[in-house]
Structures are given as structure tokens and as C-alpha cells.
């Protein structure tokens, strides 16, 4: 952290720095017509009003990744990283895309982003060191062995998310949402790799540029297959088209690779995170390919190009680490192991988060029944809980978000559309109720002239009774 940034944080406080960054116009709250973000890669709603009561200076634990502060924090951090990259206004300069693009790339936004980025990185990733293995005896051989063992373990079970998606009653909706998360992680991870193609490091590691270039070239060559696969599943290939549906855990995975590729003092961690990216693509490609083919009849060619095996990965680790270990000793291997472990931790959080989201969305009828039972208990037993009431006007839109606690939505007057996936509008009218568990992504828009609804907060012990 440079001295001017540290001084600004000391004077203004970390959360104020973040709020100031989020005030840029492309990050304003979403409007009713912006559920899918076509033709404008700069329009990235953050939900900035909620920052008035969030804290980015306190402790951040593993479980906090899925809370509202984690979601909004990772939205902002992605915007900060993407300001280094080239996006073009789809409609041209004199369009909303051009206007938002000008605001996205201003010097003021970059300066504020640099300051907010320091705060967000320190906060959002601070829990990762506590999740790592003991690396005191790390060697190139032990790194190769661990990568191979984890590859075999994950190849046997690519992730719970694939089991849940395959078991969902509406597999097309489940797979659609899973693919939205892929659009949040894959382009970002590959862009992060590309950052380190430029530099003067051939004397220290003459083979590295070729290895990175081969990886990025494979991504560039697969761009048409990637877009074809998405199109075959009814989805767009435009950057950030589904911004509002990105889970915080999906954003976190891409953001982490940006963090370690951008921070050159963490070069070893970058290599570890990059190897994990390669491993993850290899062990999940068959499951993704099978689902897109079975559910949508889409061409799985993009996924069939991602395969590798344990031997190939082991050779990659040796090629990366051997020349560096000869020059820098075991510290570079320990750094590699840290980056690999951190990427694995974030992948595990993502797998569980997405699996739970898919299961909830697939069983909304059950959560409506739970809501009726909980509301009856609150009324009949006169149980007092925290309660928020909202009165909103026609087309007032709630940018997708999560709650840090379990809540009911109880419509008193009016109508709204509730959503937790692209293309799926869930009508709610007077008397309707729904249980929204903590950390589940959702949004809404008011359809009637006005809508009054209540959100009783449901304690954990009360939730367990239904």
C-alpha cells in the first residue's frame, strides 16, 4: 500500500473510501428494464445505498463471503480490476454504453478504485491464510504430489453443484443459473492470466511466457465455441450481460486470480492459483459438457477442449517451479502452495454456495409452504421478531442482493415480480408469502401502482421448527 493511499484510508476510514468509489454513475441501482445487461459492458449495479450500513474495516471470516458485504464488495472489486482491461461500448460513443464507458474509464474512477481496491482486497481475502495447509516442508516434489492427489479426488467427484443440478426438477433453470456463474469466472480468470504475459522475466524463467501464452491462446481460440455453447443454451456471450445474477462466490474466484496476477510480489501465489484454474477446468469439463448436451442439446465442444490429466498437470508444476526453486529456494514453492490452497478454498465455497442456491430455487413451492407455517406461528403465538416494512411504487426495482438473515416476504397490498434466475418472473400478490434463507440471491420489481410488503426476520431456532 502506498503512503498516500494509507493516509487517505486513515483520514476517511475504509468504508467511506469504498462508498466514494461506488458513487460512480455506472454502479447506480438497477432499473426495471436492466435485468439482463445487453449492449453495455460498463453498466454494473452495485446497490450502493446499502453501503451506508456496511463495514469494510472489520473482521471478515470465511462465512462472510456470502453475506451482503461480500457480494457488494466483490462486485466493486471486479469493477476495479476490469478498469485495467479493454471493453468497448457496444452501441457506440453516443449511447448509454458510451456514456457509462466514459465514466468507467475516468482518471477519477481509477484513483478512487485504487484506494477502494486496497480496502476491499485487505478485507475480502483476509480469511484465506487461516484456511491453508502447513507448508513449512514444501518442495517441488510435494507440490507435484499434492496437485496430483487433488486432481484424482476432484475427478472422482467434480463438485456437489453438478449432483444438485442433475437432480433438480427443472434442470434447464438450474443449468442456466450454473452457466451464468461460468460467465462470471471464466473470462475473468483468463484475463487475469493474460496480465502476466507482459514483462521482462525471461532471464529468470525462460519457459514461463510460452506456458502462459499457450493457455491464453487456447482461451482465445475457443471463444467461438464458448459463445456457441452459451447460445445453444439460450444465453448471451456478452461480457457482464448477467451481472445481477453473479453470486459473490463466483466473483470471488475470478477476483482472487486478478489479485495475485496484479500484485507481482505475490507471483508464486499467482502460479498456484493458475494451476488450480487448470485443474478445475479439467475435472469439471466432462460434467458441464454432459449437462449442456443432455439438457439443451447444445454443442459441448468448448468443454471437450479443456481436458488434461494428472501427468500433464504434474509436468506443468515442475516446469513452473523448478527454475524458480533453484534461484529463490523453498519460499517460492510455499508461495505457490498458498495460492493453490486459496484457490481451492474459494472453489469449495463456490461449490456449496451454488448448490444451495440451485436447490432453493428448484424448491420454491416448499419455501412458500414454510413461509405460510412460519407466518402462522408468528401470528398465532404472538412471537415478536425484527420486522421491516417497505412501501414501493410502480417499477421500483430491487437490485439483486442477499440478506444476512432468514426472512419472510409477506405481500400486504399490491403486486410484484420476484426473481432468482434470468428469464424467470415469479408473481407475488396480496397475501402471498415466501421464505428467503440467508445469503440467497434474489431481486424484485413492483408491478402495481404501489406495493406494501413486510419482511419478518426469522431466527435460526424458529426456522428449524418447520
Coordinates of C-alpha atoms in Angstrom, one line a residue:
X1 CA 0.0 0.0 0.0
X2 CA 1.5 3.4 -1.0
X3 CA 1.7 6.1 1.7
X4 CA -0.9 8.4 0.0
X5 CA -3.5 5.6 0.0
X6 CA -2.7 4.7 3.6
X7 CA -3.1 8.3 4.6
X8 CA -6.4 8.6 2.8
X9 CA -7.7 5.5 4.5
X10 CA -6.6 6.7 7.9
X11 CA -8.3 10.1 7.4
X12 CA -11.5 9.0 5.8
X13 CA -12.0 5.4 7.0
X14 CA -12.1 2.3 4.9
X15 CA -15.9 2.2 4.4
X16 CA -16.1 5.8 3.3
X17 CA -13.4 5.2 0.7
X18 CA -15.5 2.3 -0.6
X19 CA -18.7 4.4 -0.6
X20 CA -17.0 7.1 -2.5
X21 CA -15.9 4.7 -5.2
X22 CA -19.4 3.2 -5.5
X23 CA -20.9 6.6 -6.3
X24 CA -19.8 6.5 -9.9
X25 CA -22.9 6.5 -12.3
X26 CA -22.4 3.1 -13.9
X27 CA -22.7 1.5 -10.5
X28 CA -26.1 3.0 -9.7
X29 CA -29.1 0.8 -8.6
X30 CA -30.7 -1.2 -11.4
X31 CA -33.9 -0.1 -13.2
X32 CA -36.8 -2.4 -14.2
X33 CA -35.5 -2.9 -17.8
X34 CA -32.0 -3.8 -16.7
X35 CA -32.4 -7.4 -15.5
X36 CA -30.3 -8.6 -18.4
X37 CA -27.5 -6.2 -19.3
X38 CA -27.3 -6.2 -23.1
X39 CA -25.1 -3.8 -25.2
X40 CA -23.4 -2.1 -22.2
X41 CA -20.4 -3.8 -20.6
X42 CA -20.0 -0.9 -18.1
X43 CA -23.4 -1.0 -16.5
X44 CA -22.7 -2.8 -13.3
X45 CA -25.2 -2.2 -10.5
X46 CA -23.6 -2.4 -7.1
X47 CA -26.6 -1.4 -4.9
X48 CA -24.6 1.5 -3.4
X49 CA -27.3 2.7 -0.9
X50 CA -26.7 -0.4 1.2
X51 CA -23.1 0.7 1.8
X52 CA -24.5 3.2 4.3
X53 CA -24.7 0.4 6.9
X54 CA -22.0 -2.0 5.9
X55 CA -18.5 -2.0 7.4
X56 CA -15.3 -2.8 5.3
X57 CA -12.9 -2.1 8.2
X58 CA -13.8 -5.0 10.5
X59 CA -13.0 -8.7 10.6
X60 CA -14.0 -10.9 7.7
X61 CA -14.4 -14.7 8.1
X62 CA -15.0 -17.5 5.6
X63 CA -18.7 -17.4 6.2
X64 CA -18.8 -13.7 5.5
X65 CA -18.0 -14.3 1.8
X66 CA -21.7 -15.0 1.2
X67 CA -23.1 -12.0 3.2
X68 CA -24.2 -8.8 1.6
X69 CA -20.9 -7.0 2.3
X70 CA -19.1 -9.8 0.5
X71 CA -21.5 -9.6 -2.5
X72 CA -21.2 -5.8 -2.9
X73 CA -17.5 -5.9 -2.1
X74 CA -16.7 -8.4 -4.8
X75 CA -18.9 -6.5 -7.3
X76 CA -16.9 -3.4 -6.7
X77 CA -13.6 -5.2 -6.8
X78 CA -14.4 -6.8 -10.1
X79 CA -15.2 -3.3 -11.5
X80 CA -11.8 -2.1 -10.2
X81 CA -9.9 -4.9 -11.9
X82 CA -11.9 -4.6 -15.1
X83 CA -11.0 -0.9 -15.4
X84 CA -7.5 -2.1 -16.4
X85 CA -9.0 -4.1 -19.3
X86 CA -10.4 -3.1 -22.6
X87 CA -14.1 -3.1 -23.1
X88 CA -15.8 -1.2 -26.0
X89 CA -19.2 0.5 -25.9
X90 CA -21.4 -1.9 -27.9
X91 CA -23.7 0.8 -29.3
X92 CA -21.0 3.4 -30.0
X93 CA -19.9 6.6 -28.3
X94 CA -23.3 8.4 -28.2
X95 CA -25.3 5.7 -26.4
X96 CA -25.8 4.8 -22.8
X97 CA -22.9 2.3 -23.2
X98 CA -20.7 5.2 -24.4
X99 CA -21.7 7.4 -21.5
X100 CA -21.2 4.7 -18.9
X101 CA -17.9 3.7 -20.6
X102 CA -16.6 7.3 -20.3
X103 CA -17.4 7.3 -16.6
X104 CA -15.9 3.8 -16.1
X105 CA -12.5 4.9 -17.5
X106 CA -12.1 8.3 -16.0
X107 CA -9.0 9.1 -14.0
X108 CA -11.2 9.9 -11.0
X109 CA -12.7 6.4 -11.1
X110 CA -9.3 4.8 -11.4
X111 CA -7.9 6.8 -8.5
X112 CA -10.9 6.0 -6.3
X113 CA -10.7 2.4 -7.5
X114 CA -7.1 2.1 -6.5
X115 CA -7.9 3.3 -3.0
X116 CA -11.0 1.2 -2.6
X117 CA -9.3 -1.8 -4.0
X118 CA -6.7 -1.7 -1.2
X119 CA -9.5 -1.7 1.3
X120 CA -11.5 -4.4 -0.4
X121 CA -8.6 -6.8 -1.0
X122 CA -7.4 -6.5 2.6
X123 CA -10.9 -7.1 3.8
X124 CA -12.4 -9.7 1.4
X125 CA -9.4 -12.1 1.3
X126 CA -8.2 -11.7 4.8
X127 CA -9.6 -15.1 5.9
X128 CA -7.6 -17.1 3.4
X129 CA -4.3 -17.6 5.3
X130 CA -6.2 -19.3 8.1
X131 CA -7.5 -21.9 5.7
X132 CA -4.1 -23.1 4.3
X133 CA -2.2 -26.3 4.9
X134 CA 1.1 -26.3 6.7
X135 CA 3.7 -25.5 4.1
X136 CA 6.8 -25.5 6.3
X137 CA 8.3 -28.5 4.4
X138 CA 7.2 -27.6 0.9
X139 CA 9.2 -28.8 -2.0
X140 CA 8.7 -29.1 -5.8
X141 CA 8.1 -32.8 -5.3
X142 CA 5.5 -32.3 -2.6
X143 CA 3.7 -29.6 -4.7
X144 CA 3.5 -32.0 -7.7
X145 CA 2.2 -34.8 -5.4
X146 CA -0.5 -32.7 -3.8
X147 CA -1.7 -31.4 -7.2
X148 CA -1.9 -34.9 -8.5
X149 CA -3.8 -36.2 -5.4
X150 CA -6.3 -33.4 -5.5
X151 CA -6.8 -33.9 -9.2
X152 CA -7.7 -37.5 -8.6
X153 CA -10.0 -36.6 -5.7
X154 CA -11.9 -34.0 -7.7
X155 CA -12.0 -36.0 -10.9
X156 CA -13.9 -38.7 -8.9
X157 CA -16.3 -36.0 -7.6
X158 CA -16.2 -32.8 -9.6
X159 CA -18.5 -31.0 -7.3
X160 CA -21.8 -31.1 -5.4
X161 CA -23.2 -28.5 -7.7
X162 CA -23.3 -31.0 -10.6
X163 CA -25.1 -33.5 -8.4
X164 CA -27.7 -31.0 -7.4
X165 CA -28.2 -29.6 -10.9
X166 CA -28.7 -33.1 -12.3
X167 CA -31.3 -33.9 -9.6
X168 CA -33.3 -30.6 -9.9
X169 CA -36.9 -31.0 -11.1
X170 CA -36.2 -28.1 -13.6
X171 CA -32.8 -28.9 -14.9
X172 CA -32.9 -26.3 -17.6
X173 CA -33.3 -23.5 -15.0
X174 CA -30.6 -25.0 -12.8
X175 CA -28.1 -25.4 -15.6
X176 CA -28.9 -21.9 -16.9
X177 CA -28.0 -20.4 -13.5
X178 CA -24.9 -22.5 -13.2
X179 CA -23.7 -21.3 -16.7
X180 CA -24.3 -17.7 -15.6
X181 CA -21.7 -18.3 -12.9
X182 CA -19.4 -19.7 -15.5
X183 CA -19.6 -16.3 -17.3
X184 CA -18.6 -14.6 -14.1
X185 CA -15.5 -16.7 -13.5
X186 CA -14.1 -17.9 -16.9
X187 CA -13.5 -14.7 -18.8
X188 CA -12.1 -13.0 -15.6
X189 CA -9.8 -15.8 -14.8
X190 CA -8.4 -15.9 -18.4
X191 CA -8.0 -12.1 -18.4
X192 CA -6.0 -12.4 -15.1
X193 CA -3.7 -14.9 -16.7
X194 CA -3.1 -12.5 -19.6
X195 CA -1.9 -9.8 -17.3
X196 CA 1.4 -11.7 -16.8
X197 CA 2.1 -12.3 -20.5
X198 CA 3.8 -8.8 -20.5
X199 CA 7.0 -8.3 -18.6
X200 CA 10.7 -9.0 -18.7
X201 CA 11.3 -12.2 -16.8
X202 CA 12.8 -14.5 -19.4
X203 CA 16.3 -14.5 -17.7
X204 CA 14.8 -15.9 -14.6
X205 CA 12.2 -18.2 -16.2
X206 CA 12.7 -18.6 -20.0
X207 CA 9.8 -21.0 -20.4
X208 CA 7.1 -19.2 -18.5
X209 CA 5.9 -16.8 -21.2
X210 CA 5.3 -19.7 -23.6
X211 CA 3.3 -21.6 -21.0
X212 CA 1.1 -18.6 -20.2
X213 CA 0.7 -17.7 -23.8
X214 CA -0.3 -21.3 -24.7
X215 CA -3.0 -21.1 -22.0
X216 CA -4.4 -17.8 -23.1
X217 CA -4.1 -18.7 -26.8
X218 CA -6.3 -21.7 -26.1
X219 CA -8.9 -19.5 -24.5
X220 CA -8.8 -17.1 -27.4
X221 CA -9.1 -19.9 -29.9
X222 CA -12.1 -21.3 -28.0
X223 CA -14.0 -18.0 -28.0
X224 CA -16.4 -19.0 -30.8
X225 CA -17.0 -22.4 -29.2
X226 CA -17.7 -20.7 -25.9
X227 CA -20.3 -18.3 -27.4
X228 CA -21.8 -21.2 -29.4
X229 CA -22.2 -23.2 -26.3
X230 CA -23.9 -20.3 -24.5
X231 CA -26.1 -19.6 -27.4
X232 CA -27.2 -23.2 -27.6
X233 CA -28.4 -22.9 -24.0
X234 CA -30.3 -19.7 -24.8
X235 CA -27.7 -17.3 -23.3
X236 CA -25.7 -14.3 -24.5
X237 CA -21.9 -14.3 -24.7
X238 CA -21.7 -10.5 -24.0
X239 CA -19.5 -9.5 -21.1
X240 CA -21.4 -8.8 -17.8
X241 CA -24.8 -9.5 -19.6
X242 CA -25.9 -11.3 -16.4
X243 CA -24.2 -9.1 -13.9
X244 CA -27.1 -9.1 -11.5
X245 CA -27.1 -12.9 -11.2
X246 CA -23.4 -13.4 -10.3
X247 CA -23.0 -14.9 -6.9
X248 CA -20.4 -13.4 -4.6
X249 CA -18.5 -16.7 -4.5
X250 CA -18.3 -16.7 -8.3
X251 CA -17.0 -13.1 -8.4
X252 CA -14.5 -14.0 -5.6
X253 CA -12.9 -16.8 -7.7
X254 CA -12.2 -14.5 -10.6
X255 CA -11.2 -11.7 -8.3
X256 CA -8.7 -13.8 -6.5
X257 CA -6.8 -14.6 -9.7
X258 CA -6.8 -11.0 -10.6
X259 CA -5.4 -10.1 -7.2
X260 CA -2.4 -12.4 -7.3
X261 CA -1.7 -11.7 -11.0
X262 CA -1.8 -7.9 -10.5
X263 CA 0.2 -8.0 -7.3
X264 CA 3.6 -9.0 -8.7
X265 CA 5.1 -9.5 -5.2
X266 CA 2.6 -12.5 -5.0
X267 CA 3.9 -14.1 -8.2
X268 CA 4.2 -17.6 -6.6
X269 CA 0.6 -17.4 -5.4
X270 CA -0.4 -16.5 -9.0
X271 CA 1.3 -19.6 -10.3
X272 CA -0.5 -21.8 -7.7
X273 CA -3.9 -20.2 -8.4
X274 CA -3.3 -20.6 -12.2
X275 CA -2.5 -24.3 -11.8
X276 CA -5.7 -24.7 -9.8
X277 CA -7.6 -23.0 -12.6
X278 CA -6.3 -25.5 -15.0
X279 CA -7.1 -28.4 -12.6
X280 CA -10.6 -27.1 -12.0
X281 CA -11.4 -26.8 -15.7
X282 CA -10.1 -30.3 -16.4
X283 CA -12.1 -32.0 -13.7
X284 CA -15.4 -30.2 -14.3
X285 CA -15.4 -30.1 -18.2
X286 CA -17.0 -33.5 -18.6
X287 CA -19.8 -32.8 -16.2
X288 CA -20.6 -29.4 -17.8
X289 CA -20.4 -30.9 -21.3
X290 CA -22.8 -33.7 -20.4
X291 CA -25.3 -31.3 -18.9
X292 CA -25.4 -28.8 -21.7
X293 CA -25.7 -31.7 -24.2
X294 CA -28.4 -33.6 -22.3
X295 CA -30.5 -30.6 -21.1
X296 CA -30.3 -28.2 -24.0
X297 CA -28.9 -30.3 -26.8
X298 CA -26.1 -27.7 -27.1
X299 CA -22.7 -28.3 -28.6
X300 CA -20.3 -29.2 -25.8
X301 CA -17.2 -28.7 -27.9
X302 CA -16.0 -25.8 -25.7
X303 CA -15.7 -28.1 -22.7
X304 CA -14.1 -31.0 -24.5
X305 CA -11.2 -28.8 -25.2
X306 CA -10.4 -28.2 -21.5
X307 CA -9.3 -31.7 -20.6
X308 CA -5.9 -32.6 -19.2
X309 CA -4.6 -35.4 -16.9
X310 CA -2.6 -35.7 -13.7
X311 CA 0.7 -36.4 -15.5
X312 CA 0.3 -33.2 -17.7
X313 CA -0.5 -31.1 -14.6
X314 CA 2.4 -32.6 -12.7
X315 CA 4.7 -31.7 -15.6
X316 CA 3.3 -28.2 -15.6
X317 CA 4.0 -27.7 -11.9
X318 CA 7.6 -29.0 -12.4
X319 CA 8.1 -26.7 -15.4
X320 CA 6.9 -23.7 -13.4
X321 CA 8.6 -24.3 -10.1
X322 CA 12.0 -26.0 -10.8
X323 CA 13.8 -23.0 -12.3
X324 CA 12.3 -20.7 -9.7
X325 CA 13.2 -23.0 -6.8
X326 CA 16.8 -23.3 -8.0
X327 CA 17.0 -19.5 -7.8
X328 CA 14.8 -18.5 -4.9
X329 CA 14.7 -21.6 -2.7
X330 CA 11.7 -23.1 -0.9
X331 CA 9.9 -19.7 -0.3
X332 CA 8.7 -19.7 -3.9
X333 CA 7.2 -23.2 -3.5
X334 CA 5.5 -22.2 -0.3
X335 CA 4.0 -19.2 -2.1
X336 CA 2.8 -21.5 -4.9
X337 CA 1.2 -23.8 -2.3
X338 CA -0.5 -20.7 -0.7
X339 CA -2.0 -19.6 -4.0
X340 CA -3.1 -23.2 -4.9
X341 CA -4.7 -23.6 -1.4
X342 CA -6.5 -20.3 -1.6
X343 CA -8.0 -21.0 -5.0
X344 CA -9.1 -24.4 -3.7
X345 CA -10.8 -22.8 -0.7
X346 CA -12.7 -20.4 -2.8
X347 CA -13.7 -23.1 -5.2
X348 CA -15.1 -25.1 -2.3
X349 CA -17.1 -22.1 -1.0
X350 CA -18.4 -21.6 -4.6
X351 CA -19.5 -25.2 -5.0
X352 CA -21.5 -25.2 -1.8
X353 CA -23.0 -21.7 -2.4
X354 CA -24.2 -22.5 -5.9
X355 CA -25.5 -25.9 -4.9
X356 CA -27.6 -24.4 -2.1
X357 CA -28.9 -21.6 -4.5
X358 CA -29.9 -24.1 -7.1
X359 CA -31.7 -26.3 -4.6
X360 CA -33.6 -23.4 -3.1
X361 CA -34.7 -22.0 -6.5
X362 CA -35.8 -25.5 -7.5
X363 CA -38.0 -26.0 -4.5
X364 CA -39.7 -22.6 -4.1
X365 CA -43.1 -24.2 -3.6
X366 CA -41.7 -25.8 -0.5
X367 CA -40.4 -22.4 0.7
X368 CA -43.8 -20.9 0.2
X369 CA -45.3 -23.6 2.4
X370 CA -42.6 -23.0 5.0
X371 CA -43.4 -19.3 4.9
X372 CA -47.1 -19.9 5.5
X373 CA -46.3 -22.1 8.5
X374 CA -43.8 -19.6 9.9
X375 CA -46.2 -16.7 9.4
X376 CA -49.0 -18.6 11.2
X377 CA -46.7 -19.3 14.2
X378 CA -45.7 -15.7 14.4
X379 CA -49.3 -14.6 14.4
X380 CA -50.9 -17.3 16.5
X381 CA -48.2 -17.5 19.1
X382 CA -47.6 -13.7 19.1
X383 CA -43.9 -14.2 18.6
X384 CA -42.1 -10.9 18.3
X385 CA -39.3 -10.7 15.7
X386 CA -37.5 -7.9 14.0
X387 CA -39.6 -6.6 11.1
X388 CA -39.0 -4.3 8.1
X389 CA -41.9 -2.9 6.1
X390 CA -41.5 -1.4 2.6
X391 CA -43.8 0.7 0.5
X392 CA -42.7 0.9 -3.1
X393 CA -44.1 2.4 -6.3
X394 CA -44.6 1.0 -9.8
X395 CA -41.5 -0.3 -11.5
X396 CA -39.4 0.3 -8.3
X397 CA -36.7 -2.3 -8.6
X398 CA -34.6 -4.1 -6.0
X399 CA -31.2 -4.8 -7.5
X400 CA -30.3 -8.4 -6.8
X401 CA -29.0 -8.9 -3.3
X402 CA -28.8 -11.2 -0.3
X403 CA -29.9 -10.9 3.3
X404 CA -27.6 -11.8 6.2
X405 CA -30.5 -13.4 8.0
X406 CA -33.5 -15.5 7.1
X407 CA -36.6 -13.5 6.1
X408 CA -40.2 -13.9 5.0
X409 CA -41.6 -11.7 2.3
X410 CA -45.3 -11.1 3.0
X411 CA -47.3 -9.0 0.5
X412 CA -49.9 -6.9 2.1
X413 CA -51.1 -4.8 -0.8
X414 CA -50.1 -4.7 -4.5
X415 CA -48.2 -7.0 -6.8
X416 CA -44.6 -7.6 -7.7
X417 CA -42.4 -9.9 -9.7
X418 CA -39.7 -11.7 -7.7
X419 CA -36.8 -13.4 -9.4
X420 CA -33.8 -15.5 -8.6
X421 CA -32.8 -16.5 -12.1
X422 CA -32.7 -15.0 -15.6
X423 CA -35.9 -15.3 -17.5
X424 CA -38.0 -16.5 -14.5
X425 CA -40.5 -14.0 -13.1
X426 CA -42.3 -15.2 -10.0
X427 CA -45.6 -13.3 -9.5
X428 CA -46.5 -12.3 -5.9
X429 CA -49.7 -10.7 -4.9
X430 CA -51.7 -9.8 -1.8
X431 CA -51.4 -12.4 0.8
X432 CA -48.5 -14.3 -0.8
X433 CA -45.6 -15.3 1.3
X434 CA -42.1 -16.7 0.6
X435 CA -39.2 -17.7 2.8
X436 CA -35.8 -16.4 1.7
X437 CA -33.0 -18.1 3.5
X438 CA -29.9 -16.1 4.5
X439 CA -27.4 -15.5 1.6
X440 CA -29.8 -16.5 -1.2
X441 CA -29.6 -14.2 -4.2
X442 CA -32.8 -12.5 -5.4
X443 CA -34.4 -9.3 -6.6
X444 CA -37.8 -7.9 -7.4
X445 CA -39.8 -5.2 -9.3
X446 CA -43.2 -3.7 -8.3
X447 CA -45.9 -4.2 -10.9
X448 CA -48.8 -2.3 -9.3
X449 CA -49.2 1.4 -8.6
X450 CA -47.7 0.7 -5.2
X451 CA -46.9 -2.3 -3.2
X452 CA -46.6 -2.7 0.6
X453 CA -44.8 -5.7 1.9
X454 CA -43.3 -6.9 5.2
X455 CA -40.1 -8.8 5.9
X456 CA -40.1 -10.5 9.4
X457 CA -36.6 -11.7 10.3
X458 CA -36.7 -15.4 11.2
X459 CA -34.3 -16.6 13.9
X460 CA -32.5 -19.9 13.3
X461 CA -34.2 -21.8 16.1
X462 CA -37.7 -20.8 14.8
X463 CA -36.7 -21.8 11.2
X464 CA -35.8 -25.3 12.5
X465 CA -39.4 -25.8 13.6
X466 CA -40.8 -26.0 10.1

